[in-house]
mmCIF file of C-alpha atoms in Angstrom:
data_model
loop_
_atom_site.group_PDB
_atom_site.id
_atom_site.type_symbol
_atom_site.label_atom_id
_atom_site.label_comp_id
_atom_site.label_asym_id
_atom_site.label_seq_id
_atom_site.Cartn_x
_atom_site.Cartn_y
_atom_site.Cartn_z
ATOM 1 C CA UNK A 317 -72.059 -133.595 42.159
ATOM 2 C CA UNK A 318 -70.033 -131.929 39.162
ATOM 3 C CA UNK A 319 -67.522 -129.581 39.861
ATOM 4 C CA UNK A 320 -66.891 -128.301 36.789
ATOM 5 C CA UNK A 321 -67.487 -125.202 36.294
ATOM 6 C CA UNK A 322 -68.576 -124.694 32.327
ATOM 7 C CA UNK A 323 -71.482 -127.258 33.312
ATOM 8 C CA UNK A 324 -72.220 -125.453 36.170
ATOM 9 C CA UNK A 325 -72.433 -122.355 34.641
ATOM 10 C CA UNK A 326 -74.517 -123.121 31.486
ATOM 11 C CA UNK A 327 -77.219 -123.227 33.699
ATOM 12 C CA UNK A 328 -79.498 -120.612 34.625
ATOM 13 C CA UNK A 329 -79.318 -119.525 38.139
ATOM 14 C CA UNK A 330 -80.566 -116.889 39.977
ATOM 15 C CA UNK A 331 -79.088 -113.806 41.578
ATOM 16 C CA UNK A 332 -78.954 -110.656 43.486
ATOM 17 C CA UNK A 333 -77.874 -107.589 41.689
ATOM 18 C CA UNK A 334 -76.603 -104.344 43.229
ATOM 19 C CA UNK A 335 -78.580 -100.969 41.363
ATOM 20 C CA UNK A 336 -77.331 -98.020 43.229
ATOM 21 C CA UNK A 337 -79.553 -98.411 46.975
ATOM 22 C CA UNK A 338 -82.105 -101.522 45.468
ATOM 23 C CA UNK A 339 -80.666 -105.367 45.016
ATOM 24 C CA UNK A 340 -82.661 -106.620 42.021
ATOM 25 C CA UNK A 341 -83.774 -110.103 41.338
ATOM 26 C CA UNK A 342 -81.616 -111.041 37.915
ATOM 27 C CA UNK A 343 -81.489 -114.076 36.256
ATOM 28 C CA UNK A 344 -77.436 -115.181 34.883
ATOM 29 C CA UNK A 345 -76.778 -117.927 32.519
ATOM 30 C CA UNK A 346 -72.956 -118.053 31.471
ATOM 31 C CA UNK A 347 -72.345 -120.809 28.403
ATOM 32 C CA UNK A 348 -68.982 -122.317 28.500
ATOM 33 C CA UNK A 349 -66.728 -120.285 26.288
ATOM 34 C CA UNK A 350 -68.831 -117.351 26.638
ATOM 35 C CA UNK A 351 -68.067 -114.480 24.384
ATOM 36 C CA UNK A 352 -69.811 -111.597 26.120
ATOM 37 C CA UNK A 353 -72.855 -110.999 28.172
ATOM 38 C CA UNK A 354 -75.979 -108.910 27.363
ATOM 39 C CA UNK A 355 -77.756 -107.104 30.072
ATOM 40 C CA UNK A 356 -81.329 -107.507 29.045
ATOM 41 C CA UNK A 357 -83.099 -104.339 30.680
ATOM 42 C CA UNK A 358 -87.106 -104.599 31.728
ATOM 43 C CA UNK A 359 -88.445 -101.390 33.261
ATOM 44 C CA UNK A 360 -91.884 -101.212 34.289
ATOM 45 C CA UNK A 361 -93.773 -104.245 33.887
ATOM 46 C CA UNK A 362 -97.207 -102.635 33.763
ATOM 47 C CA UNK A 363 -96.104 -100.871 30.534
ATOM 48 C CA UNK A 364 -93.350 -103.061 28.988
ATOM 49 C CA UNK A 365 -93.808 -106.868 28.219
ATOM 50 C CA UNK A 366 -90.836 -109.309 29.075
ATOM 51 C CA UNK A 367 -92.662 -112.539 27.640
ATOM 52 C CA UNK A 368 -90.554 -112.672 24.691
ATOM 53 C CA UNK A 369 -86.876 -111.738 27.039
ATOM 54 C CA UNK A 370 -86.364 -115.855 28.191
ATOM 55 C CA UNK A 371 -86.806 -116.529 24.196
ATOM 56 C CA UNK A 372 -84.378 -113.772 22.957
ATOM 57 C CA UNK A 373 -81.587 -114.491 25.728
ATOM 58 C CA UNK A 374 -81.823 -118.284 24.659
ATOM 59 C CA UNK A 375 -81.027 -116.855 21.334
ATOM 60 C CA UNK A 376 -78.112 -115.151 22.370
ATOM 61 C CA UNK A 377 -76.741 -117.396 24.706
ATOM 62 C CA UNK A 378 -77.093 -120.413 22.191
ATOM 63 C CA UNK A 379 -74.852 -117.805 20.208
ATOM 64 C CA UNK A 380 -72.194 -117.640 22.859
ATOM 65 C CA UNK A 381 -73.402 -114.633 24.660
ATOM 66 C CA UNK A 382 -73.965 -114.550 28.314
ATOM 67 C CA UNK A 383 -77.353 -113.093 29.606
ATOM 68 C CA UNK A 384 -78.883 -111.602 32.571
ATOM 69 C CA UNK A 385 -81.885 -110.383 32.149
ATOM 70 C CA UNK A 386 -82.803 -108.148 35.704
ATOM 71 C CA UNK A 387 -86.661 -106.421 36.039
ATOM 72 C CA UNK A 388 -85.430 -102.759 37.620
ATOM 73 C CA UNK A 389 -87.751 -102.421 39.300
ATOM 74 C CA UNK A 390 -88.837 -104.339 42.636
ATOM 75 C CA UNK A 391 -92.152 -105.813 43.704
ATOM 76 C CA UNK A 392 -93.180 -102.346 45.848
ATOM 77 C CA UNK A 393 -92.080 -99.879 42.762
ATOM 78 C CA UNK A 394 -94.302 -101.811 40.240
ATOM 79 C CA UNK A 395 -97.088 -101.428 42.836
ATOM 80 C CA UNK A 396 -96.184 -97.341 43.347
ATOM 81 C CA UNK A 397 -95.921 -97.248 39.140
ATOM 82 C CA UNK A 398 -99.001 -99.360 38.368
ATOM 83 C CA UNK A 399 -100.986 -96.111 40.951
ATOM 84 C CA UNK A 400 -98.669 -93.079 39.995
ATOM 85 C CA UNK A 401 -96.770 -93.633 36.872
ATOM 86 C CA UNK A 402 -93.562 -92.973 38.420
ATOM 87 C CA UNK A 403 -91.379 -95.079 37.367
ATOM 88 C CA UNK A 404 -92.268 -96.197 33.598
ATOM 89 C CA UNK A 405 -91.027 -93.100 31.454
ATOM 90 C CA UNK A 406 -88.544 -92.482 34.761
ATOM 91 C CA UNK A 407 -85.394 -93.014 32.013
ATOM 92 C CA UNK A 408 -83.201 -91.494 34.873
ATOM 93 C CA UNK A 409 -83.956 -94.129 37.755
ATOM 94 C CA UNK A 410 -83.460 -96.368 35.035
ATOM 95 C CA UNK A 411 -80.468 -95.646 32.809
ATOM 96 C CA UNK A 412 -78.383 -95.059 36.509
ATOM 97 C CA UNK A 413 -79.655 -98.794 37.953
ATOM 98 C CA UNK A 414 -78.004 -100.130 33.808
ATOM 99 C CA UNK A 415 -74.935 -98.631 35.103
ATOM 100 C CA UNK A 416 -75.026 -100.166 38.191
ATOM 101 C CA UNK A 417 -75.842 -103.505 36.582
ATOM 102 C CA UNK A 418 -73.421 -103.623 34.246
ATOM 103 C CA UNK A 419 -70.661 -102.156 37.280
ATOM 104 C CA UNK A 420 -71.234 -105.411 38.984
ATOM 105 C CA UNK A 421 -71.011 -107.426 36.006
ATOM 106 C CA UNK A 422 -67.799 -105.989 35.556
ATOM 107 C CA UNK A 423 -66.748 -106.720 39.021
ATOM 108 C CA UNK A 424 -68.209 -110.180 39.305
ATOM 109 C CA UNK A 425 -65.757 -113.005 38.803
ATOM 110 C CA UNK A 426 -68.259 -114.996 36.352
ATOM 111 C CA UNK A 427 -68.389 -111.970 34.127
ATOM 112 C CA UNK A 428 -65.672 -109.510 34.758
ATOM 113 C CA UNK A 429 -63.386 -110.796 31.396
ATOM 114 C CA UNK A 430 -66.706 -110.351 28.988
ATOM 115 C CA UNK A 431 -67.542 -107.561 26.997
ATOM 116 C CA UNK A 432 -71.020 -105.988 27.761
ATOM 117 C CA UNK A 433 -74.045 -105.305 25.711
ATOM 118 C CA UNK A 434 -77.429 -103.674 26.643
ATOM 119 C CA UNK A 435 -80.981 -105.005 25.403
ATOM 120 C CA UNK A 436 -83.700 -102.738 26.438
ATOM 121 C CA UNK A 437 -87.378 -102.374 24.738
ATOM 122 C CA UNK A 438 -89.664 -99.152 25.081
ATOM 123 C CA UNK A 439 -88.345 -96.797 27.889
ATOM 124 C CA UNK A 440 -85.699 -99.069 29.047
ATOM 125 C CA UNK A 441 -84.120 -99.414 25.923
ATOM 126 C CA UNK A 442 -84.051 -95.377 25.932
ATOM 127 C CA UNK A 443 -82.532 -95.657 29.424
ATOM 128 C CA UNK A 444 -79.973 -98.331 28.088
ATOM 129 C CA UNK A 445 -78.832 -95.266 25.222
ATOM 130 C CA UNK A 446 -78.296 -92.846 27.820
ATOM 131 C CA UNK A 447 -76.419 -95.239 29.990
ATOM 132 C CA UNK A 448 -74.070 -95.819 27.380
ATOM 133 C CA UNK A 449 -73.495 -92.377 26.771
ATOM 134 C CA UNK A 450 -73.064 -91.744 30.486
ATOM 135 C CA UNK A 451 -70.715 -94.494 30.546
ATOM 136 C CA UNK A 452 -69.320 -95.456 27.142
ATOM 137 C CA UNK A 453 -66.726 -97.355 28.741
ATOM 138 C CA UNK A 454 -68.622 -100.438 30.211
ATOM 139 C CA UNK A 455 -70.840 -100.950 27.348
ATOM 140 C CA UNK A 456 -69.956 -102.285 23.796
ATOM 141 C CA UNK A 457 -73.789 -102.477 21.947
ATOM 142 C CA UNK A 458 -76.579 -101.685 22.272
ATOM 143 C CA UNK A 459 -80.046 -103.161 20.782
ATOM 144 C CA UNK A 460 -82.907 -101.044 21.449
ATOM 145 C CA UNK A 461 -86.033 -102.249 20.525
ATOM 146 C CA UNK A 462 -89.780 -100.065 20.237
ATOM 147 C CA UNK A 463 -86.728 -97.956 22.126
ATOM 148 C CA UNK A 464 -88.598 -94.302 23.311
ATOM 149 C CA UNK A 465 -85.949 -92.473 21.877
ATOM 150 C CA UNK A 466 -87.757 -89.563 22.608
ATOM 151 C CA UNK A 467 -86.844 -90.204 26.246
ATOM 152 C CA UNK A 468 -83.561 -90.064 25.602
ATOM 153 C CA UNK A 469 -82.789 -87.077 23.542
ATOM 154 C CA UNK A 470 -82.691 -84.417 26.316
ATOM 155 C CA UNK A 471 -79.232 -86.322 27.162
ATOM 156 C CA UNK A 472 -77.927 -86.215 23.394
ATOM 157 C CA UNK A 473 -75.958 -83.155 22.142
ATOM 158 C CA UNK A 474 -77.121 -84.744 18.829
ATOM 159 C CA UNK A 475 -80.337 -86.277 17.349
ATOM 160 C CA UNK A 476 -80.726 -89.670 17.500
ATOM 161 C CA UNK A 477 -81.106 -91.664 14.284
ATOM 162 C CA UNK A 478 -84.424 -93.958 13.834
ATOM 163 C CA UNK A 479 -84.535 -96.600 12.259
#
């Protein structure tokens, strides 16, 4: 059995992240040498797609990057969203379980000396802009992609730029 921890860690591993009252399934794979870590963000999976997230955080982590990509939403909300539509365009429930995310990242020993960046698509990566305006301090990018900006605009003193 290795002990070494930079072998140990560029592995992927499972783990249980705190979001405000929920602990989310997340999945953390630290390279050695790591640079940062992106957050990448799936809301609702009845409305947003995550086939392509294991592809993109291989990209980022064979770039140095650390990644943890979390669904935020458990088993029994994607059954309530999938009947009522609660939870997809709910950029509030989302954007505050980012925070939380990215609060434990900051707190967890593996992760607490890398810089943090959000990935989000559709809602979530509207939720992941008004996280880091709610909390400019633990976030240092953001990549929103499809992002509903729309979403996010009642939280904005000032339009957001499309591009």
């Amino acid at each position: 059995m290795e002990n070494n921890p930079s072998a140990r860690n560029s592995q992927a591993r499972q783990v249980q992240v705190p979001a405000g009252a929920r602990q989310l399934d997340g999945n953390l794979r630290i390279p050695e040498d790591a640079r940062g870590t992106v957050l990448l963000a799936q809301g609702s999976r009845n409305l947003e797609s995550d086939s392509s997230f294991p592809d993109i955080a291989s990209v980022f982590y064979e770039a140095g990057l650390a990644t943890l990509i979390v669904h935020l939403l458990n088993e029994d909300e994607e059954t309530l969203d999938q009947e009522t539509h609660f939870f997809r365009f709910n950029v509030t429930v989302l954007q505050q379980r980012i925070i939380h995310i990215a609060e434990w990242l900051l707190w967890s020993e593996e992760t607490q000396n890398l810089s943090i960046g959000y990935f989000g698509n559709g809602p979530t990566g509207g939720a992941a802009l008004i996280a880091a305006a709610e909390r400019p301090d633990l976030v240092h990018a953001i990549v929103a992609t499809n992002a509903r900006t729309d979403l996010a605009e009642p939280y904005f003193t000032l339009s957001l730029i499309h591009i």
